[in-house]
mmCIF file of C-alpha atoms in Angstrom:
data_model
loop_
_atom_site.group_PDB
_atom_site.id
_atom_site.type_symbol
_atom_site.label_atom_id
_atom_site.label_comp_id
_atom_site.label_asym_id
_atom_site.label_seq_id
_atom_site.Cartn_x
_atom_site.Cartn_y
_atom_site.Cartn_z
ATOM 1 C CA MET A 214 126.952 118.322 100.841
ATOM 2 C CA GLU A 215 124.111 116.100 101.390
ATOM 3 C CA LEU A 216 120.456 117.733 102.836
ATOM 4 C CA THR A 217 120.346 115.504 105.750
ATOM 5 C CA SER A 218 124.576 115.525 106.510
ATOM 6 C CA ASP A 219 126.342 115.925 109.666
ATOM 7 C CA SER A 220 129.005 117.938 107.418
ATOM 8 C CA LEU A 221 125.760 120.274 106.312
ATOM 9 C CA LEU A 222 124.945 121.001 110.060
ATOM 10 C CA ASN A 223 128.683 121.725 111.352
ATOM 11 C CA THR A 224 129.244 123.863 108.461
ATOM 12 C CA LEU A 225 126.153 126.101 109.365
ATOM 13 C CA LEU A 226 127.569 126.060 113.161
ATOM 14 C CA ALA A 227 130.336 126.984 111.920
ATOM 15 C CA ALA A 228 128.775 129.791 109.973
ATOM 16 C CA GLY A 229 126.542 130.644 112.309
ATOM 17 C CA ALA A 230 129.785 130.783 114.949
ATOM 18 C CA LEU A 231 131.523 132.601 113.486
ATOM 19 C CA SER A 232 128.731 135.789 112.128
ATOM 20 C CA LEU A 233 128.693 135.632 115.333
ATOM 21 C CA LEU A 234 132.107 137.262 116.384
ATOM 22 C CA VAL A 235 132.350 139.011 113.422
ATOM 23 C CA THR A 236 129.589 140.971 114.992
ATOM 24 C CA LEU A 237 131.057 141.411 118.371
ATOM 25 C CA TRP A 238 134.363 142.850 116.092
ATOM 26 C CA LEU A 239 132.303 144.725 114.098
ATOM 27 C CA TRP A 240 129.555 146.232 115.733
ATOM 28 C CA PRO A 241 131.868 149.429 117.853
ATOM 29 C CA ARG A 242 132.395 151.073 114.243
ATOM 30 C CA LEU A 243 129.030 150.697 112.934
ATOM 31 C CA ALA A 244 128.140 152.842 115.262
ATOM 32 C CA ARG A 245 127.207 155.854 114.765
ATOM 33 C CA GLN A 246 123.675 157.381 113.239
ATOM 34 C CA ARG A 247 124.074 157.327 109.584
ATOM 35 C CA PRO A 248 122.877 155.714 107.172
ATOM 36 C CA LEU A 249 125.797 153.622 105.714
ATOM 37 C CA PRO A 250 127.070 152.609 109.733
ATOM 38 C CA MET A 251 122.884 151.762 110.134
ATOM 39 C CA LEU A 252 122.298 149.255 107.710
ATOM 40 C CA GLY A 253 125.799 147.596 108.254
ATOM 41 C CA ARG A 254 124.417 146.549 111.877
ATOM 42 C CA ILE A 255 121.179 145.479 110.067
ATOM 43 C CA LEU A 256 123.591 142.971 107.305
ATOM 44 C CA LEU A 257 125.120 141.427 110.871
ATOM 45 C CA LEU A 258 121.450 141.188 112.732
ATOM 46 C CA THR A 259 120.266 139.698 109.294
ATOM 47 C CA VAL A 260 122.957 137.552 108.472
ATOM 48 C CA THR A 261 123.342 135.690 112.154
ATOM 49 C CA GLN A 262 119.356 135.116 112.357
ATOM 50 C CA ALA A 263 119.706 133.420 108.719
ATOM 51 C CA THR A 264 123.060 131.020 109.572
ATOM 52 C CA VAL A 265 120.571 130.395 113.761
ATOM 53 C CA LEU A 266 117.010 129.924 111.637
ATOM 54 C CA ALA A 267 119.242 127.439 109.334
ATOM 55 C CA VAL A 268 121.028 125.921 112.066
ATOM 56 C CA LEU A 269 117.634 126.074 113.394
ATOM 57 C CA ALA A 270 115.900 123.613 110.290
ATOM 58 C CA VAL A 271 118.297 121.591 108.812
ATOM 59 C CA SER A 272 118.379 120.247 112.762
ATOM 60 C CA VAL A 273 115.037 120.158 113.268
ATOM 61 C CA ASN A 274 114.680 118.478 109.533
ATOM 62 C CA ASN A 275 117.292 115.995 110.720
ATOM 63 C CA SER A 276 114.794 114.751 113.028
ATOM 64 C CA PHE A 277 111.408 114.392 111.784
ATOM 65 C CA GLY A 278 112.734 113.365 108.372
ATOM 66 C CA PHE A 279 110.828 116.394 106.336
ATOM 67 C CA TYR A 280 112.947 116.574 104.088
ATOM 68 C CA THR A 281 115.869 113.913 101.994
ATOM 69 C CA SER A 282 117.590 115.317 100.132
ATOM 70 C CA TRP A 283 117.991 118.655 98.536
ATOM 71 C CA ASP A 284 115.837 118.232 95.362
ATOM 72 C CA GLY A 285 112.653 116.541 98.068
ATOM 73 C CA LEU A 286 112.814 120.125 99.220
ATOM 74 C CA LEU A 287 113.759 122.727 96.549
ATOM 75 C CA HIS A 288 110.739 120.232 94.292
ATOM 76 C CA PRO A 289 108.456 119.569 96.533
ATOM 77 C CA GLY A 290 106.292 116.354 95.238
ATOM 78 C CA GLY A 291 109.596 114.826 93.472
ATOM 79 C CA ALA A 292 110.608 112.821 95.074
ATOM 80 C CA ALA A 293 107.602 111.796 97.589
ATOM 81 C CA LEU A 294 105.220 109.073 96.810
ATOM 82 C CA THR A 295 103.707 109.218 93.824
ATOM 83 C CA LEU A 296 101.548 106.874 91.564
ATOM 84 C CA THR A 297 103.577 105.764 88.530
ATOM 85 C CA GLY A 298 101.722 105.802 85.676
ATOM 86 C CA SER A 299 98.482 104.180 84.671
ATOM 87 C CA ALA A 300 99.146 102.049 87.911
ATOM 88 C CA HIS A 301 96.140 104.078 89.716
ATOM 89 C CA GLN A 302 93.603 102.192 87.923
ATOM 90 C CA LYS A 303 93.639 99.290 89.861
ATOM 91 C CA GLY A 304 95.372 95.768 88.973
ATOM 92 C CA ALA A 305 97.191 98.271 86.263
ATOM 93 C CA ALA A 306 100.988 98.168 87.181
ATOM 94 C CA PRO A 307 104.293 97.560 85.449
ATOM 95 C CA ASP A 308 106.126 94.346 84.594
ATOM 96 C CA THR A 309 106.749 91.949 87.324
ATOM 97 C CA GLU A 310 110.098 92.259 87.062
ATOM 98 C CA ALA A 311 109.857 96.192 87.971
ATOM 99 C CA LEU A 312 107.820 95.439 90.964
ATOM 100 C CA VAL A 313 111.423 96.430 93.377
ATOM 101 C CA GLN A 314 114.195 98.248 91.350
ATOM 102 C CA PRO A 315 117.703 99.338 92.652
ATOM 103 C CA SER A 316 117.540 103.244 94.274
ATOM 104 C CA THR A 317 120.101 105.896 95.114
ATOM 105 C CA GLU A 318 117.244 107.743 97.296
ATOM 106 C CA GLY A 319 116.920 107.768 100.847
ATOM 107 C CA GLY A 320 120.220 109.165 102.494
ATOM 108 C CA LEU A 321 121.585 105.358 102.557
ATOM 109 C CA GLU A 322 125.154 106.739 101.893
ATOM 110 C CA THR A 323 124.802 108.971 105.731
ATOM 111 C CA VAL A 324 125.055 105.725 107.557
ATOM 112 C CA THR A 325 128.275 105.562 108.035
ATOM 113 C CA ASP A 326 127.993 102.446 111.826
ATOM 114 C CA LEU A 327 126.514 99.692 108.989
ATOM 115 C CA PRO A 328 128.851 96.434 110.031
ATOM 116 C CA LYS A 329 131.645 96.621 107.462
ATOM 117 C CA GLY A 330 132.948 93.972 105.685
ATOM 118 C CA PRO A 331 131.960 91.543 102.309
ATOM 119 C CA PRO A 332 127.908 90.385 102.349
ATOM 120 C CA GLU A 333 128.009 87.036 103.195
ATOM 121 C CA GLU A 334 129.644 87.682 106.305
ATOM 122 C CA VAL A 335 127.696 90.894 108.042
ATOM 123 C CA GLY A 336 124.722 90.924 105.407
ATOM 124 C CA LYS A 337 124.051 93.949 102.933
ATOM 125 C CA VAL A 338 122.068 97.251 103.673
ATOM 126 C CA GLU A 339 120.293 98.156 100.202
ATOM 127 C CA SER A 340 118.060 100.997 99.115
ATOM 128 C CA ILE A 341 115.003 100.491 96.904
ATOM 129 C CA ARG A 342 111.871 101.885 95.239
ATOM 130 C CA VAL A 343 109.088 99.441 95.560
ATOM 131 C CA THR A 344 105.838 99.735 92.736
ATOM 132 C CA GLY A 345 102.866 98.108 93.707
ATOM 133 C CA LYS A 346 99.869 96.379 91.880
ATOM 134 C CA GLU A 347 96.962 96.826 93.366
ATOM 135 C CA SER A 348 97.432 100.513 95.162
ATOM 136 C CA GLY A 349 99.209 102.175 92.243
ATOM 137 C CA LEU A 350 101.900 103.536 94.806
ATOM 138 C CA SER A 351 105.807 103.840 94.164
ATOM 139 C CA ASP A 352 107.712 104.169 97.092
ATOM 140 C CA GLN A 353 111.398 104.130 98.792
ATOM 141 C CA MET A 354 112.635 101.907 100.794
ATOM 142 C CA PHE A 355 115.256 99.872 102.753
ATOM 143 C CA ILE A 356 116.115 96.201 102.804
ATOM 144 C CA TYR A 357 118.572 94.943 104.963
ATOM 145 C CA LEU A 358 118.893 90.607 103.640
ATOM 146 C CA PRO A 359 120.985 88.797 106.329
ATOM 147 C CA PRO A 360 125.049 87.235 105.679
ATOM 148 C CA GLU A 361 123.290 83.165 104.967
ATOM 149 C CA TYR A 362 121.037 85.343 101.953
ATOM 150 C CA TYR A 363 124.545 85.773 99.846
ATOM 151 C CA ASN A 364 125.474 81.592 101.334
ATOM 152 C CA PRO A 365 125.457 79.330 99.072
ATOM 153 C CA LYS A 366 124.747 76.892 101.524
ATOM 154 C CA TYR A 367 121.371 78.630 102.219
ATOM 155 C CA SER A 368 120.838 79.201 98.860
ATOM 156 C CA ARG A 369 117.619 77.238 99.362
ATOM 157 C CA MET A 370 116.099 78.667 101.768
ATOM 158 C CA HIS A 371 113.450 81.046 102.518
ATOM 159 C CA PHE A 372 114.150 83.376 104.608
ATOM 160 C CA PRO A 373 111.156 84.849 107.476
ATOM 161 C CA VAL A 374 110.277 88.065 106.769
ATOM 162 C CA LEU A 375 110.260 91.362 108.827
ATOM 163 C CA LEU A 376 108.107 94.916 108.166
ATOM 164 C CA ALA A 377 109.892 97.852 109.598
ATOM 165 C CA MET A 378 108.084 101.073 109.744
ATOM 166 C CA SER A 379 108.903 104.206 111.272
ATOM 167 C CA GLY A 380 106.825 107.586 112.841
ATOM 168 C CA PHE A 381 105.288 109.753 111.382
ATOM 169 C CA PRO A 382 106.054 111.479 109.361
ATOM 170 C CA GLY A 383 109.816 110.019 109.682
ATOM 171 C CA THR A 384 110.645 108.655 107.461
ATOM 172 C CA ALA A 385 112.344 105.053 106.316
ATOM 173 C CA LEU A 386 116.111 106.475 107.173
ATOM 174 C CA HIS A 387 115.193 106.475 110.674
ATOM 175 C CA LEU A 388 115.001 103.463 111.249
ATOM 176 C CA LEU A 389 118.844 103.224 110.362
ATOM 177 C CA SER A 390 120.373 106.398 111.362
ATOM 178 C CA GLU A 391 118.206 106.735 114.934
ATOM 179 C CA LEU A 392 116.815 103.335 115.969
ATOM 180 C CA HIS A 393 119.613 101.507 114.232
ATOM 181 C CA LEU A 394 117.592 98.816 113.553
ATOM 182 C CA PRO A 395 119.769 96.543 111.034
ATOM 183 C CA GLN A 396 122.949 96.766 113.494
ATOM 184 C CA THR A 397 120.629 95.579 116.074
ATOM 185 C CA ALA A 398 119.450 92.772 113.888
ATOM 186 C CA TRP A 399 122.796 92.033 112.985
ATOM 187 C CA GLU A 400 124.814 91.984 116.484
ATOM 188 C CA LEU A 401 121.602 89.510 117.311
ATOM 189 C CA GLN A 402 121.697 87.224 114.532
ATOM 190 C CA ARG A 403 125.713 87.070 115.229
ATOM 191 C CA THR A 404 125.691 86.105 118.565
ATOM 192 C CA GLY A 405 122.806 83.747 118.164
ATOM 193 C CA GLN A 406 119.687 85.472 119.408
ATOM 194 C CA MET A 407 117.736 86.377 117.076
ATOM 195 C CA ALA A 408 117.660 84.413 113.445
ATOM 196 C CA PRO A 409 119.010 85.377 109.751
ATOM 197 C CA THR A 410 115.874 87.639 108.788
ATOM 198 C CA ILE A 411 115.237 89.752 106.583
ATOM 199 C CA ILE A 412 114.159 93.390 107.018
ATOM 200 C CA VAL A 413 112.504 95.347 104.998
ATOM 201 C CA MET A 414 112.270 99.336 106.614
ATOM 202 C CA ALA A 415 109.605 101.689 105.748
ATOM 203 C CA ARG A 416 107.657 104.815 106.320
ATOM 204 C CA PRO A 417 103.914 104.985 106.801
ATOM 205 C CA ASN A 418 103.241 107.804 105.501
ATOM 206 C CA VAL A 419 102.035 106.685 101.996
ATOM 207 C CA ALA A 420 100.273 110.824 101.041
ATOM 208 C CA ASP A 421 102.571 113.472 102.539
ATOM 209 C CA PRO A 422 102.304 115.870 104.045
ATOM 210 C CA ARG A 423 98.676 113.713 105.775
ATOM 211 C CA ASN A 424 99.067 111.198 107.930
ATOM 212 C CA THR A 425 97.252 108.454 106.748
ATOM 213 C CA GLU A 426 97.522 105.802 109.480
ATOM 214 C CA CYS A 427 97.484 103.145 106.916
ATOM 215 C CA VAL A 428 94.346 102.845 105.900
ATOM 216 C CA ASP A 429 92.683 102.923 103.038
ATOM 217 C CA VAL A 430 91.054 106.039 102.460
ATOM 218 C CA PRO A 431 87.633 106.319 100.989
ATOM 219 C CA GLY A 432 88.449 108.824 97.823
ATOM 220 C CA GLY A 433 92.171 109.133 98.646
ATOM 221 C CA PRO A 434 95.389 106.714 99.107
ATOM 222 C CA GLN A 435 94.738 103.368 99.111
ATOM 223 C CA SER A 436 98.128 102.780 102.064
ATOM 224 C CA GLU A 437 96.400 99.748 104.042
ATOM 225 C CA THR A 438 96.641 97.934 100.028
ATOM 226 C CA TRP A 439 100.224 99.392 99.946
ATOM 227 C CA PHE A 440 101.463 97.795 102.815
ATOM 228 C CA ALA A 441 98.874 94.042 103.562
ATOM 229 C CA LYS A 442 98.903 93.410 99.176
ATOM 230 C CA ASP A 443 101.622 95.543 97.127
ATOM 231 C CA ILE A 444 104.620 95.173 99.230
ATOM 232 C CA PRO A 445 104.303 91.326 100.053
ATOM 233 C CA ALA A 446 103.557 90.517 96.874
ATOM 234 C CA ALA A 447 106.441 92.645 95.187
ATOM 235 C CA LEU A 448 109.229 91.317 97.982
ATOM 236 C CA ARG A 449 107.443 87.323 96.876
ATOM 237 C CA ALA A 450 107.989 88.630 93.201
ATOM 238 C CA THR A 451 112.287 89.252 94.058
ATOM 239 C CA TYR A 452 113.284 87.153 97.141
ATOM 240 C CA ARG A 453 113.601 84.186 98.523
ATOM 241 C CA VAL A 454 111.190 85.033 101.427
ATOM 242 C CA SER A 455 109.047 82.772 103.313
ATOM 243 C CA ARG A 456 104.823 82.489 102.162
ATOM 244 C CA SER A 457 103.641 81.650 105.173
ATOM 245 C CA ALA A 458 102.386 84.078 107.230
ATOM 246 C CA ALA A 459 103.409 82.570 110.668
ATOM 247 C CA SER A 460 107.142 83.669 108.601
ATOM 248 C CA TRP A 461 105.879 87.323 108.112
ATOM 249 C CA GLY A 462 106.119 89.982 110.788
ATOM 250 C CA THR A 463 105.330 93.666 111.206
ATOM 251 C CA PHE A 464 107.730 96.227 113.804
ATOM 252 C CA GLY A 465 107.407 100.321 114.437
ATOM 253 C CA TYR A 466 107.293 102.491 116.934
ATOM 254 C CA SER A 467 104.746 105.506 116.947
ATOM 255 C CA THR A 468 102.226 104.973 114.347
ATOM 256 C CA GLY A 469 104.799 102.893 112.852
ATOM 257 C CA GLY A 470 103.331 100.647 115.833
ATOM 258 C CA SER A 471 100.064 101.181 115.324
ATOM 259 C CA CYS A 472 99.801 100.378 111.598
ATOM 260 C CA SER A 473 102.083 97.135 112.645
ATOM 261 C CA LEU A 474 98.980 96.263 114.850
ATOM 262 C CA ARG A 475 96.404 97.222 112.335
ATOM 263 C CA LEU A 476 97.825 95.573 109.657
ATOM 264 C CA THR A 477 98.461 92.452 111.417
ATOM 265 C CA MET A 478 95.045 91.518 113.165
ATOM 266 C CA ARG A 479 93.050 92.922 110.320
ATOM 267 C CA PHE A 480 95.232 90.650 108.143
ATOM 268 C CA PRO A 481 96.449 87.319 109.786
ATOM 269 C CA ASP A 482 96.734 85.684 106.328
ATOM 270 C CA VAL A 483 99.946 88.225 105.581
ATOM 271 C CA TYR A 484 101.209 88.975 109.281
ATOM 272 C CA GLY A 485 101.165 86.619 111.658
ATOM 273 C CA ASN A 486 102.656 88.510 114.211
ATOM 274 C CA ALA A 487 103.973 92.387 115.658
ATOM 275 C CA ALA A 488 105.346 93.920 117.983
ATOM 276 C CA GLY A 489 104.376 97.930 118.010
ATOM 277 C CA LEU A 490 106.059 100.587 120.244
ATOM 278 C CA HIS A 491 104.358 103.596 122.082
ATOM 279 C CA ALA A 492 101.473 102.509 119.735
ATOM 280 C CA ASP A 493 97.639 104.038 118.965
ATOM 281 C CA PHE A 494 94.557 101.441 119.036
ATOM 282 C CA ALA A 495 92.166 103.238 117.009
ATOM 283 C CA VAL A 496 92.984 105.256 114.361
ATOM 284 C CA PRO A 497 93.345 109.462 115.327
ATOM 285 C CA GLU A 498 91.052 112.083 114.459
ATOM 286 C CA ASP A 499 93.537 114.772 114.468
ATOM 287 C CA TYR A 500 96.003 117.739 112.385
ATOM 288 C CA SER A 501 98.040 115.090 110.748
ATOM 289 C CA THR A 502 95.345 112.922 110.160
ATOM 290 C CA GLY A 503 93.405 115.281 108.377
ATOM 291 C CA GLY A 504 90.752 115.180 111.299
ATOM 292 C CA ASN A 505 88.888 112.334 109.752
ATOM 293 C CA LEU A 506 90.730 109.492 107.197
ATOM 294 C CA PHE A 507 87.272 107.756 106.765
ATOM 295 C CA ALA A 508 85.277 110.170 105.505
ATOM 296 C CA GLY A 509 82.257 109.726 108.172
ATOM 297 C CA ASN A 510 81.644 105.943 107.822
ATOM 298 C CA ARG A 511 81.744 105.054 110.928
ATOM 299 C CA ALA A 512 81.870 101.459 110.553
ATOM 300 C CA LEU A 513 85.184 101.988 108.653
ATOM 301 C CA ALA A 514 86.560 103.414 111.674
ATOM 302 C CA ASP A 515 84.951 100.539 114.295
ATOM 303 C CA GLN A 516 87.277 98.088 111.761
ATOM 304 C CA SER A 517 90.155 100.054 112.476
ATOM 305 C CA ASP A 518 89.722 99.825 116.017
ATOM 306 C CA LEU A 519 91.944 97.563 117.593
ATOM 307 C CA THR A 520 89.748 97.405 121.059
ATOM 308 C CA TRP A 521 86.268 97.278 119.304
ATOM 309 C CA ARG A 522 87.789 94.350 116.618
ATOM 310 C CA LEU A 523 88.819 92.496 119.705
ATOM 311 C CA ARG A 524 85.326 92.601 121.534
ATOM 312 C CA ASN A 525 83.189 92.317 118.297
ATOM 313 C CA LEU A 526 85.115 89.841 115.461
ATOM 314 C CA PRO A 527 86.395 86.771 115.584
ATOM 315 C CA ALA A 528 90.409 86.047 116.950
ATOM 316 C CA PRO A 529 92.862 86.539 114.833
ATOM 317 C CA ASN A 530 95.244 83.888 114.406
ATOM 318 C CA VAL A 531 98.753 86.386 115.710
ATOM 319 C CA ALA A 532 100.651 86.776 118.176
ATOM 320 C CA LEU A 533 101.244 90.582 119.401
ATOM 321 C CA LEU A 534 103.901 92.469 121.645
ATOM 322 C CA LEU A 535 102.820 95.288 123.359
ATOM 323 C CA VAL A 536 106.102 97.968 124.635
ATOM 324 C CA SER A 537 105.977 101.006 126.251
ATOM 325 C CA THR A 538 107.017 102.604 129.406
ATOM 326 C CA ARG A 539 105.206 103.368 132.573
ATOM 327 C CA LYS A 540 105.900 107.135 132.307
ATOM 328 C CA GLU A 541 104.412 107.117 128.697
ATOM 329 C CA GLU A 542 100.816 108.623 127.994
ATOM 330 C CA ASP A 543 99.781 105.980 126.172
ATOM 331 C CA TYR A 544 100.247 103.471 128.908
ATOM 332 C CA THR A 545 96.831 103.882 130.871
ATOM 333 C CA ALA A 546 95.704 102.829 126.696
ATOM 334 C CA THR A 547 97.882 100.122 126.342
ATOM 335 C CA GLN A 548 96.968 98.399 130.293
ATOM 336 C CA ALA A 549 93.310 98.600 128.736
ATOM 337 C CA PHE A 550 93.572 97.032 125.306
ATOM 338 C CA LEU A 551 95.538 94.111 126.975
ATOM 339 C CA SER A 552 92.836 93.483 129.209
ATOM 340 C CA VAL A 553 90.700 93.201 126.570
ATOM 341 C CA ALA A 554 93.396 90.773 124.646
ATOM 342 C CA GLU A 555 94.176 88.382 127.880
ATOM 343 C CA GLN A 556 90.307 88.436 127.805
ATOM 344 C CA THR A 557 89.914 87.379 124.607
ATOM 345 C CA SER A 558 93.091 84.947 124.549
ATOM 346 C CA ALA A 559 91.370 82.614 127.476
ATOM 347 C CA ALA A 560 88.191 82.069 125.251
ATOM 348 C CA HIS A 561 90.399 81.995 121.246
ATOM 349 C CA PRO A 562 93.894 80.588 122.696
ATOM 350 C CA GLU A 563 95.383 81.514 118.864
ATOM 351 C CA LEU A 564 95.921 84.872 120.287
ATOM 352 C CA ARG A 565 98.555 85.510 121.792
ATOM 353 C CA THR A 566 99.508 88.651 123.603
ATOM 354 C CA ASP A 567 102.422 89.612 125.829
ATOM 355 C CA SER A 568 104.403 92.883 126.838
ATOM 356 C CA LEU A 569 106.952 94.661 127.605
ATOM 357 C CA PHE A 570 107.110 97.787 129.949
ATOM 358 C CA LEU A 571 110.448 100.234 131.258
ATOM 359 C CA ASP A 572 109.899 101.900 133.696
ATOM 360 C CA ASP A 573 111.003 105.015 132.193
ATOM 361 C CA GLY A 574 111.072 106.876 129.532
ATOM 362 C CA GLY A 575 109.029 108.686 126.959
ATOM 363 C CA HIS A 576 108.263 108.727 123.584
ATOM 364 C CA ASN A 577 111.771 109.577 121.594
ATOM 365 C CA PHE A 578 114.470 107.582 119.794
ATOM 366 C CA ASP A 579 115.942 106.745 122.954
ATOM 367 C CA SER A 580 113.635 104.573 125.014
ATOM 368 C CA TRP A 581 112.931 102.992 121.563
ATOM 369 C CA ARG A 582 116.733 102.207 120.759
ATOM 370 C CA ARG A 583 116.057 100.400 124.495
ATOM 371 C CA GLU A 584 113.964 98.719 123.293
ATOM 372 C CA LEU A 585 114.479 97.239 119.959
ATOM 373 C CA PRO A 586 116.169 94.531 121.349
ATOM 374 C CA ALA A 587 114.405 92.253 123.722
ATOM 375 C CA SER A 588 111.173 93.227 120.666
ATOM 376 C CA LEU A 589 113.256 91.951 118.168
ATOM 377 C CA GLN A 590 114.354 88.571 120.164
ATOM 378 C CA TRP A 591 109.833 88.149 120.597
ATOM 379 C CA LEU A 592 109.699 88.524 117.051
ATOM 380 C CA SER A 593 112.046 86.170 116.445
ATOM 381 C CA ASP A 594 110.858 83.956 118.531
ATOM 382 C CA HIS A 595 107.644 84.128 117.681
ATOM 383 C CA MET A 596 108.405 84.346 113.734
ATOM 384 C CA GLU A 597 108.248 80.383 112.370
ATOM 385 C CA THR A 598 111.106 79.401 110.338
ATOM 386 C CA PRO A 599 110.082 77.707 106.670
ATOM 387 C CA GLN A 600 111.320 74.002 106.777
ATOM 388 C CA ASP A 601 113.908 74.192 104.316
ATOM 389 C CA ARG A 602 116.459 76.248 105.650
ATOM 390 C CA GLU A 603 118.690 73.526 106.983
ATOM 391 C CA PRO A 604 122.317 74.069 104.538
ATOM 392 C CA ARG A 605 123.388 71.911 101.684
ATOM 393 C CA GLN A 606 126.563 69.737 103.046
#
């Protein structure tokens, strides 16, 4: 059984219930104050507590995605993001043909509610491993190719691309299993509410267990380079995707939402649109980031502070959507950023900012799932469709 499968969790739940019943049944028979009965009671308590702890551990792991496979749990670092060969040196990477490879990682087989049917009717989700030239990083992710991608009539079409990022410490699988991103996108595309779009699903945490917030860490992982240069280059070398920044967008929730907004504002020539759900606007200095990602360099920290950028740097030519709830802790910070953005847009209309707020909800998948359809429709409305998308007759 897979580590993240429902069958494992259900088996542990059954084992826990059985151990409790066995304990209740045998306890009166082991009531004597002798060595063997006492040892029996200790054994019963140990087994019961072990099964309960196992259920809790598997449930927490499934929720936060610390490990996605037995190999990752039993051999820490084996399946984590790694430097590939000598590719940690800038420019040293495998051939272009190897930048994207099919993969069996990530647990795609555990997602059972993907649309069923041939790719030309429902599209297809694939597990891939992407390797970067500039950063030297390599990671597993998922890609959704819409039905039109497999239709010969659209063979000349270059598709819009949406880079979607999970939260921290979540995995890319959460975008499928918890958020239902490709499932929702397919339904919106099927009903004409979203243009056919390639969706790439990734995780922001490129240096487990540290949260790098999608920035280049001095002397450390170059995660900003990974997202801003390597992933787009690998996709363009492998798939029929548009090369125009206006046709590329980013999306994410929590840390992924922060990364989405930051990457788009810092690299408007790569990503022209962003939807950030429940995002932060400055890189936090907390336990997850190790306290200080910029090694005390105030200039680097300012560059990644989105409000500071609006006040001090030229406005980027991008469209941003900020999504949250009025009950969220980040509501005040989101309103403050929107206020600055509106002032900036008044003088620089190339910056477009919209917002969407639910009246209730928190920092959880229930809220993000409710916000997802409107966010995808907004992105589709703002991401340009390549000119060469008319089907051949």
